[in-house]
PDB file of C-alpha atoms in Angstrom:
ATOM      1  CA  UNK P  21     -12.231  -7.229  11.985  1.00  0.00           C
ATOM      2  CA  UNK P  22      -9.501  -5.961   9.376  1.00  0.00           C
ATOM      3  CA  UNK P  23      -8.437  -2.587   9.981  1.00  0.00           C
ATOM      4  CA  UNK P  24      -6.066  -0.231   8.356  1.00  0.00           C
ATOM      5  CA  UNK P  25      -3.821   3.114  10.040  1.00  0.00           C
ATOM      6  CA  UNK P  26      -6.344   6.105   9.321  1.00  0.00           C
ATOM      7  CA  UNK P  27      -3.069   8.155   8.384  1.00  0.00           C
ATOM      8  CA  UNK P  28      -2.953   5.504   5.247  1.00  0.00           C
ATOM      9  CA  UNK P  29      -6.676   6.393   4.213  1.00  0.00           C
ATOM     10  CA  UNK P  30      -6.332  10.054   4.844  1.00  0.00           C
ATOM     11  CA  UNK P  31      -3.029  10.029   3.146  1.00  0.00           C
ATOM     12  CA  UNK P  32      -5.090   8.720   0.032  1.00  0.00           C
ATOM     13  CA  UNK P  33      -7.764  11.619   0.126  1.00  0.00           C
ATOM     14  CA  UNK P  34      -4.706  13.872   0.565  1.00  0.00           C
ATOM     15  CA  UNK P  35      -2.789  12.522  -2.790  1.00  0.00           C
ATOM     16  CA  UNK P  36      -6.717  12.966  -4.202  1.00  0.00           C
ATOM     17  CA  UNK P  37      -6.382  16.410  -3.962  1.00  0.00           C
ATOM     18  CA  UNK P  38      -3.046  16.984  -4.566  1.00  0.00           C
ATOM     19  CA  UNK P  39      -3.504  14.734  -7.813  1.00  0.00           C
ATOM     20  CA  UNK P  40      -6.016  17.304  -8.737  1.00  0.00           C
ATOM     21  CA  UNK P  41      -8.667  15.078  -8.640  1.00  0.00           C
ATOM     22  CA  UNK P  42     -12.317  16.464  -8.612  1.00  0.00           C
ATOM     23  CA  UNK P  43     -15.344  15.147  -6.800  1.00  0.00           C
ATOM     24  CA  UNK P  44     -16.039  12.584  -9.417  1.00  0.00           C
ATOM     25  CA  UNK P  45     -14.322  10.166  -6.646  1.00  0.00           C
ATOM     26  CA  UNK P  46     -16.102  11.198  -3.663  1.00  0.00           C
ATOM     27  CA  UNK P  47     -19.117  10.888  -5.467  1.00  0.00           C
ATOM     28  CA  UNK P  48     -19.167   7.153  -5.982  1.00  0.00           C
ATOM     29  CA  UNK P  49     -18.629   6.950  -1.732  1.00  0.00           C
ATOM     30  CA  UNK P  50     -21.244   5.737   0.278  1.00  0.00           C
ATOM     31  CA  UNK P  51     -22.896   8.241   2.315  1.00  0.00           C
ATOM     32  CA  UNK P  52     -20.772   8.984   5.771  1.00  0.00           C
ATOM     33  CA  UNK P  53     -17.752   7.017   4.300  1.00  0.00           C
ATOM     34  CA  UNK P  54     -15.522  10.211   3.602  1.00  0.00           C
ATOM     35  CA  UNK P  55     -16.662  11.854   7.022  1.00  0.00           C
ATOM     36  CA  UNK P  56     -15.606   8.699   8.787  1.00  0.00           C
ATOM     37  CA  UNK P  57     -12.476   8.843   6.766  1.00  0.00           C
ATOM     38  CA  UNK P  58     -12.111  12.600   7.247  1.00  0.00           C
ATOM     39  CA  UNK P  59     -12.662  12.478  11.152  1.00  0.00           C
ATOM     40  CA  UNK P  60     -10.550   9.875  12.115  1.00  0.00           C
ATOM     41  CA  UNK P  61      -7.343  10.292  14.472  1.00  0.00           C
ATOM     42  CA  UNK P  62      -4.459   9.430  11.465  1.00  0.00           C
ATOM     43  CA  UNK P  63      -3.224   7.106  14.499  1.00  0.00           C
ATOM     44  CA  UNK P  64      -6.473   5.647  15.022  1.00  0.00           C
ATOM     45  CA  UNK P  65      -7.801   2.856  13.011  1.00  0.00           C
ATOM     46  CA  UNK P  66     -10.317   2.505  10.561  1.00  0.00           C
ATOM     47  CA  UNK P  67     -11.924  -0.670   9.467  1.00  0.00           C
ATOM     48  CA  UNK P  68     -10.492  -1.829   6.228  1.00  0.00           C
ATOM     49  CA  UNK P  69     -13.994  -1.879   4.221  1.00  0.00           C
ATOM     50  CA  UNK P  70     -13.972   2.014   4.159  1.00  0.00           C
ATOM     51  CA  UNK P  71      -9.959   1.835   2.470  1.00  0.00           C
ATOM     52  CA  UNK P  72     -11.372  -0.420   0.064  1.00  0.00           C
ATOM     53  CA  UNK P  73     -14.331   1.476  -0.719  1.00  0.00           C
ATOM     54  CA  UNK P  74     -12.133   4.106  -1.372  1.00  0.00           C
ATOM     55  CA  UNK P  75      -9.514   2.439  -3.826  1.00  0.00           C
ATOM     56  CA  UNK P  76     -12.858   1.117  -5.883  1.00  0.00           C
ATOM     57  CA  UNK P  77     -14.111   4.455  -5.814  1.00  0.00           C
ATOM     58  CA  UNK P  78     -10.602   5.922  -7.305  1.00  0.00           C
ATOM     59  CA  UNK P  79     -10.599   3.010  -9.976  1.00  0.00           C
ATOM     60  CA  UNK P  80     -13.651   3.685 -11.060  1.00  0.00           C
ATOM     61  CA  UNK P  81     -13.485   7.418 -11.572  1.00  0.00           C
ATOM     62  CA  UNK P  82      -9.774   7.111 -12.685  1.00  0.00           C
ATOM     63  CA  UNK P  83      -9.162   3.623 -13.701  1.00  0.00           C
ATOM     64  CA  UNK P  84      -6.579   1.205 -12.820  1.00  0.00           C
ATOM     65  CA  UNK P  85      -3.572   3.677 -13.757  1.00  0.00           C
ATOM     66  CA  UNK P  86      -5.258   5.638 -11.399  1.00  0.00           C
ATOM     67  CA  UNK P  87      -5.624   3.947  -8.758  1.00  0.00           C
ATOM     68  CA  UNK P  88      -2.053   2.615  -8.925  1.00  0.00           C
ATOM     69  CA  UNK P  89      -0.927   6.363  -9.152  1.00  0.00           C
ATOM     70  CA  UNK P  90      -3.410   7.191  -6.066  1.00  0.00           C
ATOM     71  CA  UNK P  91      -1.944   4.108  -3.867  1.00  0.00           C
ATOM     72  CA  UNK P  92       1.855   5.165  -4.637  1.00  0.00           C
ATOM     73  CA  UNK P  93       1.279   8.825  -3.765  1.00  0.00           C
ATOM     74  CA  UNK P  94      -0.759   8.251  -0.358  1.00  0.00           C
ATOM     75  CA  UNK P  95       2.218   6.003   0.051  1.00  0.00           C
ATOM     76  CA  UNK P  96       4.878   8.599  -0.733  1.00  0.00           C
ATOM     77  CA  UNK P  97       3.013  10.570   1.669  1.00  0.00           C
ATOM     78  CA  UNK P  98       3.107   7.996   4.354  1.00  0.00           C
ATOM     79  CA  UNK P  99       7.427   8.871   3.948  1.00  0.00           C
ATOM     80  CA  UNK P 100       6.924  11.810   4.874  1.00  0.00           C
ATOM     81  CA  UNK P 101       6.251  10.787   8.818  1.00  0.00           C
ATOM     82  CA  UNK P 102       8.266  11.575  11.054  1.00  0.00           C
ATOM     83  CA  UNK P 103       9.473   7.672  12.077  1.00  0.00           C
ATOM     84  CA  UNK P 104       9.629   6.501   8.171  1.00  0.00           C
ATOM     85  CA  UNK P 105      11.840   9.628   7.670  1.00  0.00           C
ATOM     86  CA  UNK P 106      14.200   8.425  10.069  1.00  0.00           C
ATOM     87  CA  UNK P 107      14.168   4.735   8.729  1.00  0.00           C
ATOM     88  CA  UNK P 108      14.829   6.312   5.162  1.00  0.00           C
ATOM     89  CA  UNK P 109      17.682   8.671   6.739  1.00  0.00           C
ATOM     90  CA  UNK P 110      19.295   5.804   7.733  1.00  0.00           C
ATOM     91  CA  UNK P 111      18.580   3.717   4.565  1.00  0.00           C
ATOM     92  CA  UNK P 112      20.448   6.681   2.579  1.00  0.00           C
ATOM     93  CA  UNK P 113      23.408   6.671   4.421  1.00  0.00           C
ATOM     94  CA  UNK P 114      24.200   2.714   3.571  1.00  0.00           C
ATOM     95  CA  UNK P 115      22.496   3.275   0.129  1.00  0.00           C
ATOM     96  CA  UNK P 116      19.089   3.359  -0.634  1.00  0.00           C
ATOM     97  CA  UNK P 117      18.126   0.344  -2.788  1.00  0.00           C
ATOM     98  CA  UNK P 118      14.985  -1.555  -3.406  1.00  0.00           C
ATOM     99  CA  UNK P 119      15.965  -5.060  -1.743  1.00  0.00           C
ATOM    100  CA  UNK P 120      16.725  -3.033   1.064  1.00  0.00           C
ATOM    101  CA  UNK P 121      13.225  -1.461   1.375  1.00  0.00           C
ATOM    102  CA  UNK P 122      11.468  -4.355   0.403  1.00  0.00           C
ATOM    103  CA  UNK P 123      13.176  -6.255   3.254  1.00  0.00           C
ATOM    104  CA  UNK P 124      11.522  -4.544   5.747  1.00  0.00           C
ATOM    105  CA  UNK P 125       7.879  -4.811   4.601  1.00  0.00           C
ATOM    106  CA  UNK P 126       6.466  -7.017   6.768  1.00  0.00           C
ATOM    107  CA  UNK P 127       7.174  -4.298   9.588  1.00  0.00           C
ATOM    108  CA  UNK P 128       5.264  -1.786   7.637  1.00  0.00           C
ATOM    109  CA  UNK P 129       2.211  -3.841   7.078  1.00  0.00           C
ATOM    110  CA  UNK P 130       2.288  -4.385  10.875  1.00  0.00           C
ATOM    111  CA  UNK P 131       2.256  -1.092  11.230  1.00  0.00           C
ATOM    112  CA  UNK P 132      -0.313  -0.115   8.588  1.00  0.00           C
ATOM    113  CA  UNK P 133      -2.453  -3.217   8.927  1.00  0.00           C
ATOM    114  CA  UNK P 134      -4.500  -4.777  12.639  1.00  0.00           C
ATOM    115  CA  UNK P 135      -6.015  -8.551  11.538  1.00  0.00           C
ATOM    116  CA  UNK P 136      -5.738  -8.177   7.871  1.00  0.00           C
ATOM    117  CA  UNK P 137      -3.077 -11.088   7.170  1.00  0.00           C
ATOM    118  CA  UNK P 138       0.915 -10.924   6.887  1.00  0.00           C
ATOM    119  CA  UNK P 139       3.379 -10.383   4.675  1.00  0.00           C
ATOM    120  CA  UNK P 140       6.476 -12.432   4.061  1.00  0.00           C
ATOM    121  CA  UNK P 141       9.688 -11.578   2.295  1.00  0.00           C
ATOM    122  CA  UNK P 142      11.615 -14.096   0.124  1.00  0.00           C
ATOM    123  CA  UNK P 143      14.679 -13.138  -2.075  1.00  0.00           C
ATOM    124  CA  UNK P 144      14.545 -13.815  -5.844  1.00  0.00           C
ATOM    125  CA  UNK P 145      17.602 -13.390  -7.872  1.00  0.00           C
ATOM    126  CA  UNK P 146      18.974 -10.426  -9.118  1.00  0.00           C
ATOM    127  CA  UNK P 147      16.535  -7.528  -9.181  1.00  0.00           C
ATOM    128  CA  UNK P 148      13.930  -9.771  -7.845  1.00  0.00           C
ATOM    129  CA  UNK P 149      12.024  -9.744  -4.655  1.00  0.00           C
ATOM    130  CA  UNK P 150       8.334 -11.577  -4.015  1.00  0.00           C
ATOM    131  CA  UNK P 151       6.222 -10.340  -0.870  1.00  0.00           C
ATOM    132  CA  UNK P 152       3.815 -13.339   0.111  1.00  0.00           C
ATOM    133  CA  UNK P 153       0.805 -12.330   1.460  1.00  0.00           C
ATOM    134  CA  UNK P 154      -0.742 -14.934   3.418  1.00  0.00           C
ATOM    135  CA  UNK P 155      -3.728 -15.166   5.985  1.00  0.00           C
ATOM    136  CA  UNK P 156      -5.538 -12.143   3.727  1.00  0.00           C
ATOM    137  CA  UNK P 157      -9.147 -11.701   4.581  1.00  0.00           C
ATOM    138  CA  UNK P 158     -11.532 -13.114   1.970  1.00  0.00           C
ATOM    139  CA  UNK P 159     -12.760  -9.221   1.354  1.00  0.00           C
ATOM    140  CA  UNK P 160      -8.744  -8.432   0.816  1.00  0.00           C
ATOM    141  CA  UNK P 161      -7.755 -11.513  -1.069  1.00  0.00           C
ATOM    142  CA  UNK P 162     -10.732 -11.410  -2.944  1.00  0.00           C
ATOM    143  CA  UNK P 163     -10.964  -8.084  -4.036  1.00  0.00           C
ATOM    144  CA  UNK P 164      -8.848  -7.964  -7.305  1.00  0.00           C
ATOM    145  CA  UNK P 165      -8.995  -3.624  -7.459  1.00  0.00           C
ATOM    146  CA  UNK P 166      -7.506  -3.608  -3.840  1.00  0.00           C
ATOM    147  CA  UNK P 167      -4.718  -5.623  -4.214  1.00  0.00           C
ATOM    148  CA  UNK P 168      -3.364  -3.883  -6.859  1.00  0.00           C
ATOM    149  CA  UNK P 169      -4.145  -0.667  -4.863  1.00  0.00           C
ATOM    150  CA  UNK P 170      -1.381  -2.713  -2.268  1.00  0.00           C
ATOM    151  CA  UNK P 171       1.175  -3.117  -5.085  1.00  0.00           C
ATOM    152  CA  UNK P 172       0.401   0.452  -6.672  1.00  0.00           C
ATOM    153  CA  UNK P 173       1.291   0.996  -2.748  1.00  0.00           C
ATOM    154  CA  UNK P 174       4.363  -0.547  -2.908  1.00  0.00           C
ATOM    155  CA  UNK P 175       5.916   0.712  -6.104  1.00  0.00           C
ATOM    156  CA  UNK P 176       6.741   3.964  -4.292  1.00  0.00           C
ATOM    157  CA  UNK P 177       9.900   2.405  -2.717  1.00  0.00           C
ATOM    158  CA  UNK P 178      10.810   2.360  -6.607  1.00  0.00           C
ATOM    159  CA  UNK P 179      10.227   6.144  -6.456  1.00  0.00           C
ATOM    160  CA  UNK P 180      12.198   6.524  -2.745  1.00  0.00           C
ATOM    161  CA  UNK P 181      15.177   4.687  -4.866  1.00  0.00           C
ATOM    162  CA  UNK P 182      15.163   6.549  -8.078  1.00  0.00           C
ATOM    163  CA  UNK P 183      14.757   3.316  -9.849  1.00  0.00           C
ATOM    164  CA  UNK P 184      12.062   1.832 -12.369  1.00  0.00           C
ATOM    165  CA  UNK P 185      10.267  -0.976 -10.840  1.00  0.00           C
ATOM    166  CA  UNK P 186       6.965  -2.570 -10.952  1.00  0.00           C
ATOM    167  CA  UNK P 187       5.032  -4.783  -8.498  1.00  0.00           C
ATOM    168  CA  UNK P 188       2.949  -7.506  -9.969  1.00  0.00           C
ATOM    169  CA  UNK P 189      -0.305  -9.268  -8.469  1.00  0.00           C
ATOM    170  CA  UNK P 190       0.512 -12.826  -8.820  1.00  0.00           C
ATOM    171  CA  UNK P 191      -0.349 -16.358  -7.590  1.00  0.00           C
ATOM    172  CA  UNK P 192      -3.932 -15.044  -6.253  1.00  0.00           C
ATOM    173  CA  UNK P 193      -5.574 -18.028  -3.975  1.00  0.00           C
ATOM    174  CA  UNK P 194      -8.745 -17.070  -2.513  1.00  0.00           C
ATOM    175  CA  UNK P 195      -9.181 -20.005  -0.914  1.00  0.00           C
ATOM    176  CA  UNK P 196      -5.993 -20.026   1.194  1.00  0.00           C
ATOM    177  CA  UNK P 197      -5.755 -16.548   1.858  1.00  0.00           C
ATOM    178  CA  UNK P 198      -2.641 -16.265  -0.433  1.00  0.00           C
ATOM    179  CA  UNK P 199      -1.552 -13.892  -3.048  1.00  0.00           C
ATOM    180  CA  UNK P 200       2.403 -12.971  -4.038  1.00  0.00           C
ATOM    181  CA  UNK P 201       3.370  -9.855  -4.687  1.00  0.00           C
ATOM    182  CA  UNK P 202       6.428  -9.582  -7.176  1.00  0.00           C
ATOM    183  CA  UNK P 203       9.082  -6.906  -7.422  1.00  0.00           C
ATOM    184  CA  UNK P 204      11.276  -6.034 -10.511  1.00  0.00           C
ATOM    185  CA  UNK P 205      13.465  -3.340 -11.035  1.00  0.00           C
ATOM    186  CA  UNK P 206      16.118  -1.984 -13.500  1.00  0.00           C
TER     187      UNK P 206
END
């Protein structure tokens, strides 16, 4: 079963609120899907079908822009950790710079992600990078609202930078498990 860090989903409900975003979110939750959310350990696990609820919930009180903006923040939030801190501590003092960031995640979805497919990293020129996501879960791979809730995810290491950058949903193969995951930034 594909399951995601609880600190992820509760990081979400936390940029919710700090987003200023009313109930008109938590309304379109199943019932007992924000309690599970809410009571989990942020170092347990949660199965993945309650994140995903949760980022077509978001798009469909918000809209995509939304949900992209949700995904980044929980993200941003996710920095804040005490272990990420350190990794971006030591990113600053040789430069912090996309490539750099980008490099390294396939370690994060390890640690974000239990039997919900892998990530690859494969250098494109210049202010390029593409993220292949391979061995996704039909309900991942699938689901066109939560992968761009992944690359809404990722665009915060455009934030952590201070650079403008986008992450585009590209390549999508449902039936190999496959989706890219493309980085730009100027």
């Amino acid at each position: 079963m594909p399951r995601i860090r609880a600190a992820q989903s509760l990081n979400a409900l936390l940029a919710l609120e700090r987003l200023g975003v009313d109930e008109r979110v938590f309304t379109r939750l199943r019932p007992g899907t924000l309690a599970a959310i809410q009571s989990a350990s942020p170092l347990g696990w949660l199965p993945i079908e309650l994140d995903i609820e949760l980022a077509e919930a978001v798009v469909d009180a918000l809209g995509p822009n939304g949900g992209r903006a949700t995904a980044r923040a929980a993200t941003l939030l996710s920095f804040e950790s005490l272990l990420l801190r350190f990794f971006v501590g030591v990113q600053k003092i040789f430069e912090l710079e996309p490539a750099s960031l980008i490099a390294q995640a396939p370690w994060g979805w390890r640690a974000v992600y239990r039997d919900a497919g892998r990530m690859s990293y494969t250098i494109s020129p210049g202010c390029e990078r593409v993220l292949v996501y391979s061995e996704a879960p039909a309900l991942v791979i699938e689901n066109h609202v939560y992968l761009e809730a992944i690359a809404g995810a990722f665009e915060a290491i455009f934030e952590l930078c201070r650079v403008d950058g986008s992450v585009t949903v590209d390549a999508v193969e449902p039936t190999r498990g496959r989706a890219e995951l493309r980085f730009s930034w100027y």
